[in-house]
Short mmCIF file of N, CA and C and ligand atoms in Angstrom, two decimals:
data_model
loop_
_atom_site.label_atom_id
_atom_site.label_comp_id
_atom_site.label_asym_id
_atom_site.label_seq_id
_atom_site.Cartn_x
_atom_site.Cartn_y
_atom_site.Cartn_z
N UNK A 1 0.86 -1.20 0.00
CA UNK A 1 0.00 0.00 0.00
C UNK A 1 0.89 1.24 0.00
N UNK A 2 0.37 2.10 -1.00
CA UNK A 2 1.36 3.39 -1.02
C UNK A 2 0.73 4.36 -0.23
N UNK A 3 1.48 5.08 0.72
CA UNK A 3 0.77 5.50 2.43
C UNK A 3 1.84 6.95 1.80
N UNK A 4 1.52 7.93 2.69
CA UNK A 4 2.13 9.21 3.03
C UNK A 4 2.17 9.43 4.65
N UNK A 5 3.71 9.75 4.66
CA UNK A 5 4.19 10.56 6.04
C UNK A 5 4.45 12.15 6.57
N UNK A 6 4.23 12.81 7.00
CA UNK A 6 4.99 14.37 7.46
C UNK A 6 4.51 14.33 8.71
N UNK A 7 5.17 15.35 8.87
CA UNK A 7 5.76 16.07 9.90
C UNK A 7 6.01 17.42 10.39
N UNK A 8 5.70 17.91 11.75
CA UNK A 8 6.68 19.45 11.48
C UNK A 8 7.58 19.02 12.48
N UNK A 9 8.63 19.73 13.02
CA UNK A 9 9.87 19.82 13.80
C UNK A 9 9.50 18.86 15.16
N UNK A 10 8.97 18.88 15.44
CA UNK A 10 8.32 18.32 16.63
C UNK A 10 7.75 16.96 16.54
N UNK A 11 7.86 16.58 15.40
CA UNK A 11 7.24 15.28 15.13
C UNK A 11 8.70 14.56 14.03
N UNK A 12 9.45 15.54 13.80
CA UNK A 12 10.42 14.74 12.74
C UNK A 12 11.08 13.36 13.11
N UNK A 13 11.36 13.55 14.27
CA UNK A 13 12.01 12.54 14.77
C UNK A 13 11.00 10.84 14.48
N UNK A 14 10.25 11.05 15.06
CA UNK A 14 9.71 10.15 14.93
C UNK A 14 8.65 9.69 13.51
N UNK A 15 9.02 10.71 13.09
CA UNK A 15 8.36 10.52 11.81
C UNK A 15 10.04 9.48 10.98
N UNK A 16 10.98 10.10 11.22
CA UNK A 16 12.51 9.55 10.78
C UNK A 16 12.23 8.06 10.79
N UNK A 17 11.80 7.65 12.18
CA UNK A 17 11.55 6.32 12.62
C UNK A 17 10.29 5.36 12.07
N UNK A 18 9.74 6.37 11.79
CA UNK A 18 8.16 5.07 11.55
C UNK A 18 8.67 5.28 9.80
N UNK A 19 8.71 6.09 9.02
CA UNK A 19 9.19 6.26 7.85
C UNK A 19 10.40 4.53 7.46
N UNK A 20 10.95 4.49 8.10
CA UNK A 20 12.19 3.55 7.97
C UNK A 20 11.91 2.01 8.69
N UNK A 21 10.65 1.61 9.25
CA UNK A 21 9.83 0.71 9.68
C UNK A 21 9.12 0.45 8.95
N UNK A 22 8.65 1.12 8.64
CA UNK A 22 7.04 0.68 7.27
C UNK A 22 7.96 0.69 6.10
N UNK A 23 8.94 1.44 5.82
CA UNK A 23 9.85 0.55 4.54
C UNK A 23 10.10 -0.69 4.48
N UNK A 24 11.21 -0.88 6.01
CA UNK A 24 11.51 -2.42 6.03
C UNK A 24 10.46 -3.53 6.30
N UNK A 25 9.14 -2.56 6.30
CA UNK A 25 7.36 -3.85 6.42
C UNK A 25 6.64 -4.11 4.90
N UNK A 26 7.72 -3.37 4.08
CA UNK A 26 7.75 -3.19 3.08
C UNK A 26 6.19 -2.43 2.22
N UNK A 27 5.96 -1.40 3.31
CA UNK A 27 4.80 -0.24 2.72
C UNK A 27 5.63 0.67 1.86
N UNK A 28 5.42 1.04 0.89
CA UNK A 28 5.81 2.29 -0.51
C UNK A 28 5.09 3.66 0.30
N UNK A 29 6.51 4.18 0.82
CA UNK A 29 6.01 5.65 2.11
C UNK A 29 6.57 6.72 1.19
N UNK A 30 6.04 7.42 0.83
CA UNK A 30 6.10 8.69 0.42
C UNK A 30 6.36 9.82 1.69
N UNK A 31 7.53 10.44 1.64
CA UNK A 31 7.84 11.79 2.72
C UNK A 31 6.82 12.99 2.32
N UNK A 32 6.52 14.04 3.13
CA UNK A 32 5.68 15.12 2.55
C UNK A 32 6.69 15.85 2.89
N UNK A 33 7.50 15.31 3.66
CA UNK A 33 8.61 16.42 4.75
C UNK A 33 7.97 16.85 6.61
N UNK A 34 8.62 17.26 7.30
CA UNK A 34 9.77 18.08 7.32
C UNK A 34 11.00 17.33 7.16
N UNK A 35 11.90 17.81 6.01
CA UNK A 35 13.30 17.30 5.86
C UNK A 35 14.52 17.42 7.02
N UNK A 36 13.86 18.51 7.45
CA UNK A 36 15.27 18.96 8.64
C UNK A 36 14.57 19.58 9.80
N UNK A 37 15.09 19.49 10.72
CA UNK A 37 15.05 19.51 12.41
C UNK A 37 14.26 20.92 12.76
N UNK A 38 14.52 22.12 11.61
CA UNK A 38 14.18 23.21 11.80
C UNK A 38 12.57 23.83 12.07
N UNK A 39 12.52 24.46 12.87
CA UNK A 39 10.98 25.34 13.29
C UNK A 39 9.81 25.05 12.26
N UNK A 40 9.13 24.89 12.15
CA UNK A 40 7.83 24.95 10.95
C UNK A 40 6.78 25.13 11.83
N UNK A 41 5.56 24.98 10.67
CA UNK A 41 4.14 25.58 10.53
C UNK A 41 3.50 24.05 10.47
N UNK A 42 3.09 23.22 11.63
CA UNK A 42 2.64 22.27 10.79
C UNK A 42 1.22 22.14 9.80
N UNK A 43 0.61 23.27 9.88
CA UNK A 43 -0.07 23.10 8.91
C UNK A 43 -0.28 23.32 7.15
N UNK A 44 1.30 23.48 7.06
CA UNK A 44 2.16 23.61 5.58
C UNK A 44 2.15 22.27 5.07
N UNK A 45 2.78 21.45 6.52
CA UNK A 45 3.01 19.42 5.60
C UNK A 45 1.56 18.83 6.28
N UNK A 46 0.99 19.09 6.75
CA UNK A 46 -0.80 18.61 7.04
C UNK A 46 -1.19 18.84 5.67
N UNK A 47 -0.84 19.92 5.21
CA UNK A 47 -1.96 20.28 3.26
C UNK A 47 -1.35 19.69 2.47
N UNK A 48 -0.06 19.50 2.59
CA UNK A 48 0.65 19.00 1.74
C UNK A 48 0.35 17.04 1.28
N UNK A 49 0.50 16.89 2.86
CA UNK A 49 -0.24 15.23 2.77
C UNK A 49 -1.64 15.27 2.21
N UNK A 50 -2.84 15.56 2.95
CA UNK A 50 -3.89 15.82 2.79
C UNK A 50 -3.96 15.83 1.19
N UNK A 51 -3.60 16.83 0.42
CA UNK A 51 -3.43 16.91 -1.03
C UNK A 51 -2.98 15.60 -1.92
N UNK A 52 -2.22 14.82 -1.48
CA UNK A 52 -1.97 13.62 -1.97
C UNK A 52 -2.92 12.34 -1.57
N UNK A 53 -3.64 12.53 -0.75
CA UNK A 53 -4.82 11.56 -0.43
C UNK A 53 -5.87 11.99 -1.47
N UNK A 54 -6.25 13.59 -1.55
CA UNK A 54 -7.43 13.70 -2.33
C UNK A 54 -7.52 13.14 -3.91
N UNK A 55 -5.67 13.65 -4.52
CA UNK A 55 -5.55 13.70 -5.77
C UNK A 55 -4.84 11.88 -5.95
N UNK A 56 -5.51 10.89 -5.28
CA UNK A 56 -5.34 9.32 -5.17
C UNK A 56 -3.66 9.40 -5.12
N UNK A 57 -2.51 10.14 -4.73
CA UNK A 57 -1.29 9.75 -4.83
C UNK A 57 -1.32 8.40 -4.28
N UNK A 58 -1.63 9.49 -2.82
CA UNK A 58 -1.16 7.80 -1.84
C UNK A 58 -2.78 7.60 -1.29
N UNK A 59 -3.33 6.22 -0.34
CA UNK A 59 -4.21 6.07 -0.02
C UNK A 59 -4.44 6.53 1.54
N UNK A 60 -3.40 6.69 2.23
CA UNK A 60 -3.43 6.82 3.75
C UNK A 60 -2.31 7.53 3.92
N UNK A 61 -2.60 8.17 5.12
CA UNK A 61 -1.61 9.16 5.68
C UNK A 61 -1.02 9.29 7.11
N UNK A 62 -0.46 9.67 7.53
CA UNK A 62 0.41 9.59 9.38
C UNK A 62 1.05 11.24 8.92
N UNK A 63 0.19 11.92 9.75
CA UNK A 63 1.07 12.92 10.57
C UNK A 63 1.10 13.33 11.93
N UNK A 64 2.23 14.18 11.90
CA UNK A 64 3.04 14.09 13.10
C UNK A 64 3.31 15.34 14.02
N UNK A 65 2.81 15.86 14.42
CA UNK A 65 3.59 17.12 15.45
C UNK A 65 3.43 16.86 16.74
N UNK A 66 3.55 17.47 17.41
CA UNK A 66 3.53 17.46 19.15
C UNK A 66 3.05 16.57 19.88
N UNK A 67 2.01 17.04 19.71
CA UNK A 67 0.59 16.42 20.18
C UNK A 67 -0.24 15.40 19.54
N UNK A 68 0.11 15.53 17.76
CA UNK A 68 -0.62 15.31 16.71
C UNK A 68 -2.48 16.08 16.76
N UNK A 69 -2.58 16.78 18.09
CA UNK A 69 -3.72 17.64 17.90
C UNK A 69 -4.09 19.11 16.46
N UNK A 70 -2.79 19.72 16.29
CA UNK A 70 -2.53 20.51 15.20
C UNK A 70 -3.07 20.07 14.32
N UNK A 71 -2.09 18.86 13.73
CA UNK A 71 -1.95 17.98 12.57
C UNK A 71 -3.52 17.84 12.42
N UNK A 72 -4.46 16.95 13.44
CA UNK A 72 -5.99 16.66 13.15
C UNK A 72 -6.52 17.97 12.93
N UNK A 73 -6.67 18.83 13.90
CA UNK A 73 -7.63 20.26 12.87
C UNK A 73 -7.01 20.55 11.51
N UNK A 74 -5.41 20.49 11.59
CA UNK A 74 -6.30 21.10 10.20
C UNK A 74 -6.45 20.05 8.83
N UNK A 75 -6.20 18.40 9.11
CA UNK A 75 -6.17 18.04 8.05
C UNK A 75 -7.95 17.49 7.92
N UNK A 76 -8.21 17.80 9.33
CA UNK A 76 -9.69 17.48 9.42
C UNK A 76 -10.89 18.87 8.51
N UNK A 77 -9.83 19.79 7.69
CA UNK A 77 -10.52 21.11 7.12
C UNK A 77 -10.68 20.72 5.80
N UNK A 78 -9.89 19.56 5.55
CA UNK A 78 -9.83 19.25 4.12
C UNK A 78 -11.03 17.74 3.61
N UNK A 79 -11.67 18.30 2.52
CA UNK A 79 -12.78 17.39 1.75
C UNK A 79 -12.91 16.02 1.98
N UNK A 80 -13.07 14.90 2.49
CA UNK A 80 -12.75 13.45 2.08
C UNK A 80 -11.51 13.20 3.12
N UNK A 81 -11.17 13.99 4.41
CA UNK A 81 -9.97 13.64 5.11
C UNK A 81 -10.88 13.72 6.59
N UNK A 82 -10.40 12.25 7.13
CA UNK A 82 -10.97 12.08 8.08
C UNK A 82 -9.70 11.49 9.09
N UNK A 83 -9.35 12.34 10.08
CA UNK A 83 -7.95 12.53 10.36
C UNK A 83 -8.36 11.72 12.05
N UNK A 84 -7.59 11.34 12.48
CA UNK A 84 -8.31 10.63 13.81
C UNK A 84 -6.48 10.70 14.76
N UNK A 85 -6.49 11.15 15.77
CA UNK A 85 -5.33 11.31 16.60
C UNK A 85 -5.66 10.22 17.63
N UNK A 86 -4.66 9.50 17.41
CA UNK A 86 -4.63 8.35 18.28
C UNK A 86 -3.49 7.82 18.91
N UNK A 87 -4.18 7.93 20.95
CA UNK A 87 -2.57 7.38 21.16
C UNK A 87 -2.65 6.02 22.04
N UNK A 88 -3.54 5.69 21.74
CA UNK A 88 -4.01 4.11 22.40
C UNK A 88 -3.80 2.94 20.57
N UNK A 89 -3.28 1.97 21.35
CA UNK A 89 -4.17 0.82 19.91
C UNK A 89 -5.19 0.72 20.04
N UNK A 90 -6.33 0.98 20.64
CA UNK A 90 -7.60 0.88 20.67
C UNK A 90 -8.20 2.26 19.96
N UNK A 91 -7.60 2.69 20.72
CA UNK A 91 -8.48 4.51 18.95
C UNK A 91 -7.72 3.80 18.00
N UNK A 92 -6.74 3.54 17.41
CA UNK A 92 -6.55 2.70 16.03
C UNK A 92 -7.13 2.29 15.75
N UNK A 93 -7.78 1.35 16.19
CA UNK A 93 -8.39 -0.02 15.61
C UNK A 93 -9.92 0.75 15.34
N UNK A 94 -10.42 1.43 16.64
CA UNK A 94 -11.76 2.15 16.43
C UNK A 94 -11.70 3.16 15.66
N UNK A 95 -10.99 4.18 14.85
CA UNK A 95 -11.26 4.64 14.00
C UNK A 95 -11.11 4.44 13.01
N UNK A 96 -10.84 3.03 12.67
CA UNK A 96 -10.58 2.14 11.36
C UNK A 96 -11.60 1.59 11.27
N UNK A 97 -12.21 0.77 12.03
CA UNK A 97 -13.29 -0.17 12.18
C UNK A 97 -14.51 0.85 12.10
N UNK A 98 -14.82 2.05 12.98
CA UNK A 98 -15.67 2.68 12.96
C UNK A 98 -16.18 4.07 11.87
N UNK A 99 -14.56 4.87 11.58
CA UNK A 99 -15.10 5.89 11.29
C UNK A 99 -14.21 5.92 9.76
N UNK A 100 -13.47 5.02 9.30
CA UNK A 100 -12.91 5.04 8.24
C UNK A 100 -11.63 5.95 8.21
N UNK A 101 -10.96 6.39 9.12
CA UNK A 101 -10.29 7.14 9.32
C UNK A 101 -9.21 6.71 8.26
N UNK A 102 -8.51 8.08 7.43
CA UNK A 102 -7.73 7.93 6.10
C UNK A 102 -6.52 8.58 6.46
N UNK A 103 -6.60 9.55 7.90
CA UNK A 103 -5.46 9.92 8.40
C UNK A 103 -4.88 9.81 9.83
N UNK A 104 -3.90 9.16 10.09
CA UNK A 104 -3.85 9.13 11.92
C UNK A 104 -2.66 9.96 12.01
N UNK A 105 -3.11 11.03 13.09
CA UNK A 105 -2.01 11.48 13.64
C UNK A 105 -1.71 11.45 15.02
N UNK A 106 -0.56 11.64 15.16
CA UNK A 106 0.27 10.98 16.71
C UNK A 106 0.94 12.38 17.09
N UNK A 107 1.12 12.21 18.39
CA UNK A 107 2.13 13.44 19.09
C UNK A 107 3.60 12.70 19.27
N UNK A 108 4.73 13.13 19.22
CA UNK A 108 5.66 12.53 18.70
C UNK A 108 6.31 12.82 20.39
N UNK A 109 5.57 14.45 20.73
CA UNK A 109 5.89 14.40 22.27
C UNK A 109 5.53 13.47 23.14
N UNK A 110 4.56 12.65 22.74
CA UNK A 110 3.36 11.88 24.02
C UNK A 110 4.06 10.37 23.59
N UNK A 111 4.23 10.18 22.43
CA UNK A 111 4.19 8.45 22.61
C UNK A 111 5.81 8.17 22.13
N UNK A 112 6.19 6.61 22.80
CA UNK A 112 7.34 6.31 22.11
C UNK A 112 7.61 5.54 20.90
N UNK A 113 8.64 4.92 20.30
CA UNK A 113 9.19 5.29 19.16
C UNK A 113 8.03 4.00 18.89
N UNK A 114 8.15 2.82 20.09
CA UNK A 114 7.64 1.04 19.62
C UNK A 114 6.07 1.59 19.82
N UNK A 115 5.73 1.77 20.31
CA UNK A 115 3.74 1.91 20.79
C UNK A 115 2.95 3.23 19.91
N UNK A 116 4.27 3.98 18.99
CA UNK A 116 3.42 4.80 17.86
C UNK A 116 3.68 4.10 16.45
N UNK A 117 4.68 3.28 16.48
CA UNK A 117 5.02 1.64 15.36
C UNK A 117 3.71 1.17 15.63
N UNK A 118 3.42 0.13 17.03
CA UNK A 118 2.06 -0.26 16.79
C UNK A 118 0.91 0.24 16.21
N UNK A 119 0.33 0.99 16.97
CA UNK A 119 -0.37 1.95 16.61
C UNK A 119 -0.73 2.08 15.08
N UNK A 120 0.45 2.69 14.63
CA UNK A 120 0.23 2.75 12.79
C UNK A 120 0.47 1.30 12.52
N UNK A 121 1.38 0.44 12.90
CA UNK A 121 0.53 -0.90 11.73
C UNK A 121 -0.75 -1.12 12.17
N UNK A 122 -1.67 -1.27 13.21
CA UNK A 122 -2.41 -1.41 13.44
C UNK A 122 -3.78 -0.63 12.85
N UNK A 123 -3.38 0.81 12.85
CA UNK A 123 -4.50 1.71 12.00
C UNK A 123 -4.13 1.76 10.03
N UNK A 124 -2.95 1.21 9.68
CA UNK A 124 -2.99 0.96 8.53
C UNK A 124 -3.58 -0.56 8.09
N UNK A 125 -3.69 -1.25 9.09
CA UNK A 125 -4.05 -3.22 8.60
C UNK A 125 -5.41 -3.33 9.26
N UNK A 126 -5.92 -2.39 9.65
CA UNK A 126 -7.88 -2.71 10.23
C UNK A 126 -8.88 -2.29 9.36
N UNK A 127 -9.41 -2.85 8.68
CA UNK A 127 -10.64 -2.74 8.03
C UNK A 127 -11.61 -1.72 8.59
N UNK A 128 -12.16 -1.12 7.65
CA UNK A 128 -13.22 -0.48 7.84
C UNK A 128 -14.66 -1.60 7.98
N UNK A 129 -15.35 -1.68 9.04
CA UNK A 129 -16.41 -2.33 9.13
C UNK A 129 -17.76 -1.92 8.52
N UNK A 130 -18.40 -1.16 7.81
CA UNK A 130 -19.12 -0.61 6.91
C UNK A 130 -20.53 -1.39 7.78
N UNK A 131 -21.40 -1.47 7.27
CA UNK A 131 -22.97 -1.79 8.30
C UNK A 131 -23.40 -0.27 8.41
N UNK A 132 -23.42 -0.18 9.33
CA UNK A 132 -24.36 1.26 10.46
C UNK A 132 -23.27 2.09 10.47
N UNK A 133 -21.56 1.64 9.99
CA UNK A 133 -20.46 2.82 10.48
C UNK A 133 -20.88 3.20 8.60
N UNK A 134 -21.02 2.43 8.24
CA UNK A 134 -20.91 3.25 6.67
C UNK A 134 -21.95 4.83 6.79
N UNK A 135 -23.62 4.06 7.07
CA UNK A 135 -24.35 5.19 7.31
C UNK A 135 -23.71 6.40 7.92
N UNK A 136 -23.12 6.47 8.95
CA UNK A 136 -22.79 7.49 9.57
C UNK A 136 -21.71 8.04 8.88
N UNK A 137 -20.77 7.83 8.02
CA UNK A 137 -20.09 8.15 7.85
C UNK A 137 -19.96 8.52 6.65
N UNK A 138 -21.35 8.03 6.20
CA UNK A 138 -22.31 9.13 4.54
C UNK A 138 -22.60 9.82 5.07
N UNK A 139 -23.43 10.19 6.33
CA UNK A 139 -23.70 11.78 7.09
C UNK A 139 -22.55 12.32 7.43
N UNK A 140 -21.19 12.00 7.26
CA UNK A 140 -20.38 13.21 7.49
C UNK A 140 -20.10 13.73 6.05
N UNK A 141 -19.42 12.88 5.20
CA UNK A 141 -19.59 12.93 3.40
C UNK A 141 -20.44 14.44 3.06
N UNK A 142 -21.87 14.19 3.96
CA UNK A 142 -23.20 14.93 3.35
C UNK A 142 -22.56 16.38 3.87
N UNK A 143 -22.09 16.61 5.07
CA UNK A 143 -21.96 17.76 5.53
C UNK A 143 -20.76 18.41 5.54
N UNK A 144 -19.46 17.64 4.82
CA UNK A 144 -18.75 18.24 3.66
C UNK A 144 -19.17 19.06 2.70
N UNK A 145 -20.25 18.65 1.92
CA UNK A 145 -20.41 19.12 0.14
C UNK A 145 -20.96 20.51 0.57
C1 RB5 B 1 5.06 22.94 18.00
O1 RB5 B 1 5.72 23.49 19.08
C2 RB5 B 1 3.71 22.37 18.43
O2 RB5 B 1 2.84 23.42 18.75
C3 RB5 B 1 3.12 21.49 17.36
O3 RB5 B 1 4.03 20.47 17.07
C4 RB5 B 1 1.84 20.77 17.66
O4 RB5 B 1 1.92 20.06 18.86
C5 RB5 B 1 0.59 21.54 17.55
O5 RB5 B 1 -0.52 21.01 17.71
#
């Protein structure tokens, strides 16, 4: 599966790390950036990913700052992006299973390097369960357009 990663300064690090894990799990990871250690805006590489989900680059996305709270508003502003911050494997799995979630973001401050690894294989390999989560999740679709 061809997935997208970023980051701002605060999340690079561990973006360095899950980037170079899901290679050797052998996922096709596309960088959005941040390339280098320096200060940013994370909502420059949030649009930047976001933009490659809409225009089918990649199918799924992981971003990364602090908190990964940033990262969810604003990639949660964009059409068809349903961004879910998760720092349990259990919000993984439930916003895969439940809400179709196409983007997870993590705080790079809050979790470590092995339990935000889980985490994303876990929210990249869970099915969306469709039934009654589909309905609901055509009423968010609706209040996009
Ligand atoms: C940067 O200091 C920090 O504000 C950012 O990474 C993020 O946590 C914002 O939500």
């Amino acid at each position: 599966m061809k997935i997208g990663i970023g980051s701002d300064h605060a999340g690079f690090e561990l973006k360095e790390f899950l980037k170079d894990a899901l290679k050797d799990d052998g996922y096709d990871v596309v960088d959005y950036g941040t390339k280098v250690k320096k200060s940013v805006d994370y909502p420059d590489f949030a649009e930047k990913l976001v933009k490659g989900i809409q225009s089918k680059d990649i199918r799924m996305g992981i971003l990364i700052c602090g908190t990964g709270i940033g990262m969810s508003i604003t990639a949660n502003k964009f059409k068809g992006i349903r961004a879910a911050r998760c720092c349990t494997t259990y919000d993984a799995i439930l916003a895969r299973q439940h809400n179709d979630a196409n983007v997870l973001t993590l705080g790079g401050r809050l979790l470590g390097d092995e339990l935000a690894l889980e985490i994303t294989k876990i929210f990249l390999e869970t099915p969306f369960l469709k039934g009654r989560h589909l309905r609901r999740v055509n009423k968010i679709k609706k209040i996009e357009l």
